[in-house]
């Protein structure tokens, strides 16, 4: 069925059943997310969604400020207001959601009761908000499995390029009735047959059963049928059961047909009979068993590459200790750096205004008993009320890798790099990778650079396995290394003793620095590329207290170039994994 119809059905099911509060849209265009939030909000009666981004913090998500009837702390946007329509929460990228957002999703999605004890507030409520999140299928490995489990409705939205059509009027009527279709025992057995064996937990069974009931209700039926289960499986793109009965005419006893919701409605009103396999379609591809054959559990076909559970075949890319802050060094004479992740008591340095007001607001009535009841009451602050930002720590170590891909022929540089990669991994160091001579780059006359928060970033692995290109802009790569080190050390966030520069090259740079700057190769190069690389190496030698290592691929013609490069930048020369 069309992607737009698939997304519309998923959102309608989420609006209808409060236990289907999480919708995950794979590969959705980011510009369409806000329109989808308004679409779902129009069904729920609250057209103003709340966007929860990568920088969300607890101070603004869980609590807010109230000025009436008196100044104080009020529940934040994630707390459902009594009597108000459910809120739609939008997450633009689930893989990059902040720790506060992840905790909120786990606490609110698929929970019957939520509690808030913060800033003097004590609130208990039944969560009713709906969450719509997007995620690139390639980034699923970066999301915790228990967070993914909170999103039962998963749709591949890669083909969606325009806003959705308005909700059908019959969907609004079904939502107003508020009664879900019942599910007989034989239909529940069909649900169990549809979920592949060997899956831990029961969330997928429950998700398929709830979606089946919601689809039956949206179709105007009061009783769920096996056809509704097949429609739900088709909506999620679950693998279809195969060989569910033997039929001499078809070979496997299974016929792929399309399904007519009106015919299914008439069948449901006649007592739950199965619709005719030859019925025409509303867009769902279903698998209808031959009428004369019994249904029995059987193996399922291989997983659809566009299926709803890509985490089953994806290696996790998360740091096992990602909830632990990296080792950091702080100086009391300098302001802290990093993204704000909370607040703590302090003085005027790096003052957190909102946290300060939130901390002082609950104390105003006791502090100002004689005039608090006479509005307008100003906010009174005393020194213990002051809060400063608590910021995420920057890495205390830095590994700068200069990888010359054109020197990899005939040797495995991973063995030589292993001790330095281990140093970066155990020390949770930040990583800057500069690639020289890689294939498939936008401009082969220039080096490429990227920065990663840790060695576990998947881009680092891809850089170590990049195919070899034709050109070697070594001078430009060393120039980028100089620029990177100056920038990081100038900010003063990393001590110079904890910076490691590793250059993997054979020293044969054949692209001058001016060619990299202009993007045009001159008619004659000669030794200009090597001379420019040595000049950049001498710039590196002026940076004191930086540990530098040059990895030499081994004996070959022109090996003196690597020795000259190591001497120019004041680095230790290492060949074949052994120092010399």
C-alpha positions as a printed NumPy array, in Angstrom:
array([[  0.   ,   0.   ,   0.   ],
       [  1.166,   3.607,  -0.385],
       [  3.484,   4.895,   2.314],
       [  1.143,   7.795,   3.145],
       [ -1.765,   5.413,   3.809],
       [  0.467,   3.217,   5.951],
       [  1.507,   6.206,   8.078],
       [ -2.105,   7.424,   8.373],
       [ -3.303,   4.038,   9.621],
       [ -0.465,   3.844,  12.161],
       [ -1.254,   7.305,  13.549],
       [ -4.975,   6.533,  13.69 ],
       [ -4.29 ,   3.336,  15.643],
       [ -2.135,   5.306,  18.099],
       [ -4.914,   7.861,  18.581],
       [ -7.529,   5.151,  19.108],
       [ -5.724,   2.845,  21.574],
       [ -3.924,   4.543,  24.519],
       [ -1.678,   1.467,  24.796],
       [ -0.264,   2.157,  21.304],
       [  1.257,   5.459,  22.309],
       [  4.607,   5.085,  20.528],
       [  4.963,   5.479,  16.731],
       [  8.402,   5.071,  15.136],
       [  8.803,   6.228,  11.53 ],
       [ 11.922,   4.965,   9.782],
       [ 13.766,   7.26 ,   7.346],
       [ 11.159,  10.037,   7.436],
       [ 11.989,  13.399,   5.869],
       [ 12.614,  15.681,   8.894],
       [ 10.563,  18.516,   7.406],
       [  7.403,  16.367,   7.508],
       [  7.511,  15.533,  11.218],
       [  5.794,  18.714,  12.424],
       [  2.926,  18.238,   9.952],
       [  2.494,  14.662,  11.17 ],
       [  2.353,  15.973,  14.744],
       [ -0.434,  18.393,  13.808],
       [ -2.274,  15.574,  11.98 ],
       [ -2.245,  13.319,  15.045],
       [ -3.015,  16.238,  17.347],
       [ -6.138,  17.061,  15.332],
       [ -7.441,  13.551,  16.035],
       [ -6.62 ,  13.839,  19.74 ],
       [ -8.048,  17.346,  20.128],
       [ -4.717,  19.013,  20.913],
       [ -3.158,  20.359,  17.683],
       [ -0.058,  21.827,  19.388],
       [  2.71 ,  19.174,  19.607],
       [  5.708,  19.345,  21.918],
       [  9.126,  18.803,  20.326],
       [ 11.599,  16.869,  22.469],
       [ 15.064,  17.272,  20.982],
       [ 18.636,  16.211,  21.568],
       [ 19.21 ,  19.105,  23.994],
       [ 16.168,  18.489,  26.215],
       [ 16.892,  18.821,  29.932],
       [ 14.827,  17.881,  32.96 ],
       [ 14.441,  21.498,  34.125],
       [ 12.181,  22.364,  31.191],
       [ 10.62 ,  18.989,  30.317],
       [  9.245,  18.033,  33.724],
       [  8.691,  21.399,  35.436],
       [  7.765,  24.948,  34.501],
       [  6.949,  28.321,  36.057],
       [  3.472,  29.472,  37.089],
       [  2.607,  33.118,  37.817],
       [ -1.066,  32.647,  38.755],
       [ -2.549,  32.604,  41.315],
       [  0.948,  32.97 ,  42.806],
       [  4.472,  32.638,  41.529],
       [  5.711,  29.065,  41.825],
       [  6.575,  25.783,  40.128],
       [  4.077,  24.009,  37.865],
       [  4.144,  20.65 ,  36.077],
       [  6.019,  20.709,  32.759],
       [  4.788,  19.781,  29.274],
       [  5.443,  16.039,  29.707],
       [  2.972,  15.879,  32.603],
       [ -0.575,  15.267,  31.354],
       [ -3.001,  17.908,  32.565],
       [ -6.219,  16.62 ,  34.106],
       [ -9.146,  17.056,  31.735],
       [ -6.932,  18.261,  28.845],
       [ -6.609,  16.347,  25.534],
       [ -3.534,  14.102,  25.172],
       [ -0.34 ,  15.78 ,  24.051],
       [  1.628,  14.765,  20.954],
       [  5.375,  14.523,  21.659],
       [  7.672,  14.683,  18.621],
       [ 11.217,  13.274,  18.596],
       [ 13.13 ,  14.317,  15.496],
       [ 15.861,  11.669,  15.883],
       [ 15.477,   8.867,  18.403],
       [ 19.146,   7.857,  18.022],
       [ 20.279,  11.3  ,  19.229],
       [ 17.668,  11.875,  21.916],
       [ 19.113,  13.264,  25.143],
       [ 19.367,  11.143,  28.262],
       [ 16.486,  13.13 ,  29.779],
       [ 14.319,  12.347,  26.752],
       [ 15.21 ,   8.654,  26.839],
       [ 14.289,   8.399,  30.51 ],
       [ 11.015,  10.229,  29.881],
       [ 10.067,   7.892,  27.032],
       [ 10.807,   4.796,  29.106],
       [  8.858,   6.189,  32.066],
       [  5.766,   7.304,  30.115],
       [  5.365,   4.932,  27.183],
       [  3.574,   1.675,  27.996],
       [  3.107,   2.734,  31.641],
       [ -0.222,   2.819,  33.496],
       [  0.865,   5.327,  36.15 ],
       [  3.612,   7.965,  36.256],
       [  4.98 ,   9.837,  39.28 ],
       [  6.844,  13.144,  39.462],
       [  8.729,  14.206,  42.594],
       [ 10.745,  17.281,  41.69 ],
       [ 11.219,  20.902,  42.787],
       [  8.651,  20.478,  45.561],
       [  6.033,  18.988,  43.214],
       [  4.352,  15.643,  43.852],
       [  2.178,  14.594,  40.899],
       [  0.652,  11.256,  39.925],
       [ -1.134,  10.766,  36.603],
       [ -2.075,   8.195,  33.993],
       [  0.065,   8.912,  30.886],
       [ -1.976,   9.522,  27.741],
       [  0.481,  11.437,  25.53 ],
       [  1.362,   9.988,  22.119],
       [  4.953,   9.931,  20.934],
       [  5.983,  10.117,  17.293],
       [  9.702,   9.528,  16.726],
       [ 11.849,   9.281,  13.616],
       [ 15.042,   7.342,  13.117],
       [ 17.293,   6.36 ,  10.236],
       [ 17.255,   2.583,   9.847],
       [ 21.067,   2.622,   9.76 ],
       [ 21.157,   4.224,  13.256],
       [ 19.018,   1.613,  15.035],
       [ 22.103,   0.077,  16.656],
       [ 22.646,   3.305,  18.589],
       [ 19.266,   3.088,  20.382],
       [ 18.842,   1.074,  23.613],
       [ 16.675,  -2.031,  23.011],
       [ 14.375,  -1.261,  25.95 ],
       [ 13.684,   2.165,  24.405],
       [ 12.867,   0.652,  21.009],
       [ 10.415,  -1.73 ,  22.7  ],
       [  8.336,   1.271,  23.789],
       [  7.39 ,   1.958,  20.144],
       [  5.004,  -0.803,  19.003],
       [  3.873,   0.985,  15.827],
       [  6.741,   1.03 ,  13.33 ],
       [  6.4  ,   2.127,   9.733],
       [  8.908,   2.586,   6.919],
       [  8.253,   6.216,   5.894],
       [ 11.088,   6.564,   3.366],
       [  8.646,   7.103,   0.494],
       [  6.656,   9.887,   2.146],
       [  7.287,  13.235,   0.449],
       [  4.144,  15.301,   1.176],
       [  1.752,  16.08 ,   4.01 ],
       [ -0.932,  13.552,   4.873],
       [ -4.555,  13.758,   3.834],
       [ -7.013,  14.73 ,   6.608],
       [ -8.257,  11.892,   8.85 ],
       [-11.315,  10.004,   7.647],
       [-14.59 ,  10.991,   9.312],
       [-15.297,   7.378,  10.329],
       [-12.011,   7.37 ,  12.241],
       [-13.179,  10.376,  14.248],
       [-16.436,   8.593,  15.022],
       [-14.577,   5.461,  16.134],
       [-12.351,   7.599,  18.358],
       [-15.402,   9.315,  19.859],
       [-17.017,   5.953,  20.715],
       [-13.898,   4.868,  22.597],
       [-14.697,   1.136,  22.49 ],
       [-12.231,  -1.283,  20.932],
       [-13.228,  -4.43 ,  19.102],
       [-13.075,  -7.679,  21.055],
       [-10.622, -10.456,  20.153],
       [-11.733, -14.134,  20.203],
       [ -9.333, -16.878,  21.252],
       [ -8.874, -18.22 ,  17.72 ],
       [ -7.788, -14.765,  16.543],
       [ -5.322, -14.551,  19.446],
       [ -3.784, -17.807,  18.223],
       [ -3.389, -16.233,  14.778],
       [ -1.472, -13.399,  16.45 ],
       [  0.928, -15.862,  18.05 ],
       [  1.447, -17.604,  14.703],
       [  2.412, -14.301,  13.102],
       [  5.203, -13.41 ,  15.543],
       [  8.486, -15.242,  14.802],
       [  9.633, -17.77 ,  17.365],
       [ 12.604, -17.065,  19.6  ],
       [ 11.705, -13.417,  20.331],
       [ 12.315, -12.416,  23.937],
       [  9.368, -10.956,  25.856],
       [  5.752, -10.475,  24.838],
       [  5.743,  -6.88 ,  23.594],
       [  5.594,  -7.844,  19.912],
       [  2.661, -10.199,  20.479],
       [  0.806,  -7.5  ,  22.363],
       [  1.627,  -4.869,  19.739],
       [  0.251,  -7.012,  16.905],
       [ -2.884,  -7.871,  18.895],
       [ -3.573,  -4.245,  19.8  ],
       [ -3.009,  -3.034,  16.253],
       [ -5.39 ,  -5.723,  14.993],
       [ -8.093,  -4.566,  17.395],
       [ -7.539,  -0.929,  16.418],
       [ -7.814,  -1.72 ,  12.698],
       [-11.032,  -3.649,  13.301],
       [-12.448,  -0.706,  15.241],
       [-11.435,   1.773,  12.533],
       [-13.285,  -0.447,  10.041],
       [-16.5  ,  -0.155,  12.062],
       [-16.443,  -3.707,  13.469],
       [-16.924,  -4.838,  17.053],
       [-15.148,  -8.181,  16.684],
       [-11.568,  -8.758,  15.497],
       [-11.035, -11.367,  12.766],
       [ -8.006, -13.191,  11.397],
       [ -8.084, -10.834,   8.439],
       [ -7.492,  -7.9  ,  10.806],
       [ -4.425,  -9.691,  12.141],
       [ -3.135, -10.071,   8.583],
       [ -3.824,  -6.414,   7.927],
       [ -1.849,  -5.475,  11.051],
       [  1.032,  -7.731,   9.992],
       [  0.976,  -6.113,   6.563],
       [  0.973,  -2.649,   8.126],
       [  4.108,  -3.524,  10.11 ],
       [  5.57 ,  -5.567,   7.218],
       [  6.028,  -8.62 ,   9.384],
       [  7.313, -11.759,   7.62 ],
       [  4.378, -13.843,   6.349],
       [  3.898, -17.454,   7.542],
       [  4.582, -19.981,   4.793],
       [  3.466, -23.549,   4.064],
       [  0.452, -23.255,   6.356],
       [ -1.396, -26.085,   4.669],
       [ -1.038, -28.241,   1.569],
       [ -3.195, -27.64 ,  -1.465],
       [ -2.795, -29.631,  -4.703],
       [ -3.796, -26.669,  -6.815],
       [ -1.514, -23.999,  -5.368],
       [  1.375, -26.057,  -4.053],
       [  1.565, -24.327,  -0.668],
       [ -2.064, -23.607,   0.065],
       [ -1.501, -19.857,   0.409],
       [ -2.925, -17.199,  -1.881],
       [ -1.835, -13.582,  -1.782],
       [ -4.853, -11.341,  -2.24 ],
       [ -6.043,  -7.885,  -1.349],
       [ -8.607,  -7.095,   1.258],
       [-11.823,  -5.063,   1.091],
       [-12.718,  -3.378,   4.411],
       [-16.407,  -3.182,   3.536],
       [-16.556,  -6.903,   2.825],
       [-14.713,  -7.54 ,   6.071],
       [-17.216,  -5.374,   7.923],
       [-20.122,  -7.399,   6.55 ],
       [-18.321, -10.638,   7.459],
       [-17.664,  -9.388,  10.98 ],
       [-21.332,  -8.46 ,  11.443],
       [-22.312, -11.991,  10.325],
       [-20.468, -13.48 ,  13.264],
       [-16.756, -13.221,  12.561],
       [-16.607, -15.186,   9.283],
       [-13.494, -14.84 ,   7.185],
       [-13.758, -12.532,   4.158],
       [-13.571, -14.016,   0.709],
       [ -9.985, -14.41 ,  -0.543],
       [-11.041, -12.874,  -3.851],
       [-12.246,  -9.623,  -2.262],
       [-10.761,  -6.429,  -3.725],
       [ -8.412,  -4.1  ,  -1.878],
       [ -8.056,  -1.044,   0.281],
       [ -4.3  ,  -1.268,  -0.134],
       [ -3.249,  -3.895,   2.409],
       [ -1.492,  -6.971,   1.052],
       [ -2.695,  -9.947,   3.09 ],
       [ -2.11 , -13.681,   3.045],
       [ -5.411, -15.588,   2.91 ],
       [ -5.343, -19.334,   3.678],
       [ -7.194, -21.812,   1.467],
       [-10.697, -22.153,   2.989],
       [-10.679, -25.939,   3.201],
       [ -7.373, -26.266,   5.04 ],
       [ -6.742, -25.862,   8.791],
       [ -4.373, -23.219,  10.088],
       [ -1.381, -24.488,  12.028],
       [  1.797, -22.857,  13.315],
       [  4.728, -23.102,  10.939],
       [  8.081, -21.474,  10.225],
       [  8.082, -17.933,   8.878],
       [  9.739, -16.561,   5.819],
       [ 13.005, -14.601,   6.115],
       [ 12.705, -11.147,   7.642],
       [ 11.766,  -8.312,   5.346],
       [ 14.733,  -5.93 ,   5.004],
       [ 12.2  ,  -3.132,   5.488],
       [ 10.538,  -4.858,   8.459],
       [  9.72 ,  -3.286,  11.806],
       [ 12.513,  -4.843,  13.891],
       [ 15.876,  -4.052,  12.269],
       [ 17.572,  -4.34 ,  15.67 ],
       [ 17.351,  -8.14 ,  15.352],
       [ 19.987,  -8.07 ,  12.585],
       [ 21.955,  -4.978,  13.673],
       [ 25.092,  -4.966,  15.762],
       [ 24.783,  -2.568,  18.728],
       [ 26.889,   0.56 ,  18.287],
       [ 26.43 ,   1.975,  21.769],
       [ 29.092,   2.304,  24.43 ],
       [ 28.362,  -0.233,  27.217],
       [ 29.295,   2.477,  29.726],
       [ 27.526,   5.33 ,  27.98 ],
       [ 25.719,   6.401,  31.16 ],
       [ 29.048,   7.002,  32.872],
       [ 30.624,  10.399,  32.385],
       [ 34.135,  10.372,  30.892],
       [ 37.131,  11.285,  32.999],
       [ 37.596,  15.033,  32.931],
       [ 39.847,  17.631,  34.527],
       [ 38.359,  20.893,  35.73 ],
       [ 40.002,  24.1  ,  36.778],
       [ 38.269,  26.362,  39.294],
       [ 39.834,  29.427,  37.68 ],
       [ 38.135,  28.888,  34.325],
       [ 34.434,  28.604,  33.466],
       [ 33.194,  25.125,  32.649],
       [ 32.499,  24.044,  29.106],
       [ 30.163,  21.552,  27.493],
       [ 26.418,  21.199,  27.006],
       [ 24.247,  21.924,  30.023],
       [ 22.789,  18.722,  31.476],
       [ 21.402,  20.072,  34.764],
       [ 22.165,  22.452,  37.599],
       [ 23.798,  22.495,  41.016],
       [ 24.207,  24.987,  43.893],
       [ 26.803,  27.645,  43.187],
       [ 27.625,  31.336,  42.921],
       [ 27.239,  33.855,  40.121],
       [ 29.584,  32.081,  37.702],
       [ 27.702,  30.356,  34.846],
       [ 24.361,  31.146,  36.528],
       [ 21.363,  28.964,  35.577],
       [ 18.471,  31.438,  35.724],
       [ 15.588,  28.998,  35.258],
       [ 16.941,  26.534,  37.832],
       [ 17.514,  29.398,  40.281],
       [ 13.919,  30.607,  39.928],
       [ 12.549,  27.071,  40.176],
       [ 14.538,  26.483,  43.349],
       [ 13.366,  29.701,  45.011],
       [  9.7  ,  29.617,  43.956],
       [  8.477,  26.896,  46.388],
       [  9.957,  28.844,  49.331],
       [  8.262,  32.189,  48.691],
       [  5.147,  31.548,  50.797],
       [  7.154,  30.628,  53.896],
       [  9.84 ,  33.242,  53.305],
       [  7.366,  36.123,  52.836],
       [  4.461,  35.21 ,  55.142],
       [  3.516,  38.824,  55.906],
       [  2.977,  40.004,  52.319],
       [  2.916,  36.885,  50.085],
       [ -0.88 ,  36.916,  49.782],
       [ -0.955,  40.48 ,  48.407],
       [ -0.331,  40.288,  44.634],
       [  1.705,  41.117,  42.721],
       [  4.386,  39.428,  44.798],
       [  7.991,  39.859,  43.553],
       [ 10.414,  36.979,  43.573],
       [ 12.812,  37.207,  46.528],
       [ 16.219,  35.534,  46.131],
       [ 18.877,  34.812,  48.711],
       [ 22.384,  33.396,  48.059],
       [ 21.438,  29.738,  48.769],
       [ 18.913,  29.935,  45.914],
       [ 21.582,  30.423,  43.281],
       [ 22.166,  27.542,  40.853],
       [ 24.837,  27.137,  38.194],
       [ 24.827,  24.85 ,  35.188],
       [ 26.018,  21.287,  35.5  ],
       [ 27.702,  20.615,  32.183],
       [ 28.695,  17.456,  30.402],
       [ 32.418,  16.87 ,  30.729],
       [ 34.638,  17.147,  27.694],
       [ 36.982,  14.201,  27.1  ],
       [ 40.234,  14.511,  29.021],
       [ 42.149,  12.805,  26.202],
       [ 42.37 ,  13.296,  22.467],
       [ 43.56 ,  10.953,  19.728],
       [ 44.361,  12.521,  16.366],
       [ 44.688,   9.924,  13.599],
       [ 46.208,  10.799,  10.242],
       [ 45.504,   7.809,   7.969],
       [ 47.331,   7.618,   4.625],
       [ 45.264,   4.99 ,   2.787],
       [ 47.716,   4.797,  -0.125],
       [ 50.374,   3.135,   2.089],
       [ 48.227,   0.161,   3.124],
       [ 49.191,  -2.197,   0.297],
       [ 50.746,  -5.378,   1.672],
       [ 50.289,  -4.805,   5.418],
       [ 47.545,  -4.734,   8.048],
       [ 47.73 ,  -1.43 ,   9.845],
       [ 45.185,  -2.507,  12.474],
       [ 47.888,  -4.535,  14.274],
       [ 50.139,  -1.481,  14.434],
       [ 47.294,   0.819,  15.483],
       [ 45.895,  -1.534,  18.141],
       [ 47.835,  -0.124,  21.177],
       [ 46.797,   3.437,  20.354],
       [ 43.178,   2.507,  19.725],
       [ 43.186,   0.655,  23.048],
       [ 44.551,   3.768,  24.762],
       [ 41.735,   5.86 ,  23.296],
       [ 39.07 ,   3.284,  24.177],
       [ 40.061,   2.731,  27.808],
       [ 40.567,   6.455,  28.381],
       [ 37.292,   7.421,  26.635],
       [ 39.252,   9.848,  24.5  ],
       [ 37.818,  12.081,  21.847],
       [ 38.901,  11.16 ,  18.329],
       [ 39.749,  13.288,  15.306],
       [ 40.357,  11.324,  12.11 ],
       [ 42.06 ,  12.814,   9.047],
       [ 41.957,  10.628,   5.945],
       [ 44.474,  10.994,   3.136],
       [ 44.151,   9.227,  -0.223],
       [ 40.789,   7.512,   0.326],
       [ 38.702,   6.33 ,  -2.614],
       [ 35.268,   7.736,  -3.343],
       [ 35.784,  11.183,  -1.793],
       [ 34.359,  14.377,  -3.244],
       [ 37.804,  15.794,  -4.109],
       [ 40.774,  13.424,  -4.203],
       [ 43.221,  16.345,  -4.036],
       [ 42.17 ,  17.113,  -0.457],
       [ 42.21 ,  15.236,   2.829],
       [ 38.995,  14.568,   4.722],
       [ 38.405,  15.186,   8.417],
       [ 35.776,  14.392,  11.037],
       [ 35.577,  14.414,  14.839],
       [ 33.943,  11.782,  17.052],
       [ 33.119,  11.778,  20.745],
       [ 34.68 ,   8.34 ,  21.227],
       [ 36.303,   5.46 ,  19.397],
       [ 32.933,   3.666,  19.235],
       [ 31.593,   6.054,  16.628],
       [ 30.837,   3.882,  13.534],
       [ 32.571,   6.427,  11.295],
       [ 35.917,   5.465,  12.848],
       [ 35.485,   1.834,  11.828],
       [ 34.504,   2.836,   8.302],
       [ 37.565,   5.108,   8.061],
       [ 39.908,   2.248,   9.007],
       [ 38.441,   0.087,   6.231],
       [ 38.18 ,   2.698,   3.474],
       [ 39.431,   1.573,   0.019],
       [ 42.628,   3.042,  -1.401],
       [ 42.486,   6.033,  -3.744],
       [ 44.921,   7.386,  -6.316],
       [ 46.268,  10.649,  -4.849],
       [ 48.162,  11.307,  -1.604],
       [ 47.486,  14.863,  -0.312],
       [ 49.68 ,  14.243,   2.732],
       [ 50.6  ,  17.914,   3.116],
       [ 46.935,  18.884,   3.356],
       [ 46.303,  16.096,   5.869],
       [ 49.103,  17.341,   8.12 ],
       [ 47.817,  20.898,   7.692],
       [ 44.424,  19.74 ,   8.977],
       [ 46.181,  18.039,  11.909],
       [ 47.896,  21.32 ,  12.805],
       [ 44.588,  23.169,  12.609],
       [ 42.797,  20.549,  14.733],
       [ 45.42 ,  20.533,  17.47 ],
       [ 45.637,  24.309,  17.639],
       [ 41.871,  24.58 ,  17.912],
       [ 41.493,  21.966,  20.633],
       [ 44.461,  23.138,  22.688],
       [ 43.614,  26.815,  22.308],
       [ 40.226,  26.226,  23.924],
       [ 42.059,  24.891,  26.951],
       [ 39.748,  21.934,  27.5  ],
       [ 42.319,  19.135,  27.102],
       [ 45.722,  19.084,  28.82 ],
       [ 48.572,  18.893,  26.32 ],
       [ 50.   ,  15.789,  28.023],
       [ 46.916,  13.789,  27.034],
       [ 47.013,  14.447,  23.279],
       [ 48.288,  11.629,  21.071],
       [ 49.028,  12.21 ,  17.388],
       [ 49.41 ,   9.072,  15.269],
       [ 50.448,   9.472,  11.615],
       [ 50.24 ,   6.368,   9.438],
       [ 52.082,   7.04 ,   6.16 ],
       [ 54.962,   6.098,   3.919],
       [ 55.865,   9.774,   3.459],
       [ 55.263,   9.807,  -0.3  ],
       [ 52.995,  12.816,  -0.677],
       [ 52.379,  13.572,  -4.341],
       [ 49.915,  16.491,  -4.035],
       [ 51.28 ,  19.971,  -3.193],
       [ 49.474,  22.087,  -0.653],
       [ 48.532,  24.713,  -3.247],
       [ 46.859,  22.037,  -5.374],
       [ 44.747,  21.002,  -2.383],
       [ 43.822,  24.629,  -1.721],
       [ 42.808,  25.418,  -5.307],
       [ 41.423,  21.989,  -6.227],
       [ 43.46 ,  21.98 ,  -9.461],
       [ 46.457,  19.759, -10.167],
       [ 49.451,  21.623, -11.706],
       [ 51.206,  20.344, -14.812],
       [ 54.407,  19.558, -12.946],
       [ 54.67 ,  18.491,  -9.281],
       [ 58.153,  17.032,  -8.681],
       [ 59.05 ,  16.907,  -4.998],
       [ 56.787,  19.803,  -4.025],
       [ 54.284,  17.525,  -2.313],
       [ 56.956,  15.959,  -0.091],
       [ 58.482,  19.344,   0.757],
       [ 55.059,  20.744,   1.761],
       [ 54.459,  17.71 ,   3.973],
       [ 57.814,  18.265,   5.73 ],
       [ 56.942,  21.941,   6.238],
       [ 53.646,  21.   ,   7.897],
       [ 55.497,  18.421,  10.011],
       [ 57.791,  21.148,  11.306],
       [ 54.692,  23.115,  12.337],
       [ 53.631,  20.1  ,  14.402],
       [ 57.038,  19.982,  16.107],
       [ 56.413,  23.472,  17.531],
       [ 53.497,  22.163,  19.573],
       [ 55.171,  21.15 ,  22.813],
       [ 54.187,  18.281,  25.121],
       [ 52.216,  16.428,  22.429],
       [ 53.004,  12.747,  22.017],
       [ 53.483,  12.015,  18.309],
       [ 54.085,   8.68 ,  16.592],
       [ 54.71 ,   7.941,  12.911],
       [ 53.825,   4.404,  11.793],
       [ 55.962,   3.184,   8.896],
       [ 54.539,   0.367,   6.723],
       [ 57.944,  -1.331,   6.483],
       [ 61.01 ,  -1.734,   4.227],
       [ 60.52 ,  -0.402,   0.688],
       [ 62.136,   2.011,  -1.775],
       [ 62.001,   5.552,  -0.436],
       [ 61.799,   4.531,   3.227],
       [ 63.957,   7.533,   4.111],
       [ 60.946,   9.794,   3.466],
       [ 59.132,   8.437,   6.521],
       [ 62.247,   8.861,   8.675],
       [ 62.616,  12.458,   7.516],
       [ 58.926,  13.132,   8.269],
       [ 59.234,  11.715,  11.801],
       [ 62.33 ,  13.811,  12.489],
       [ 60.623,  16.953,  11.144],
       [ 57.624,  16.653,  13.481],
       [ 59.65 ,  15.325,  16.438],
       [ 57.765,  12.026,  16.505],
       [ 58.776,   8.521,  17.433],
       [ 59.141,   6.257,  14.388],
       [ 57.577,   2.819,  14.581],
       [ 57.781,   0.161,  11.867],
       [ 55.703,  -3.006,  11.517],
       [ 54.238,  -2.711,  14.988],
       [ 57.722,  -2.689,  16.635],
       [ 59.634,   0.463,  17.578],
       [ 63.079,   0.971,  16.052]])
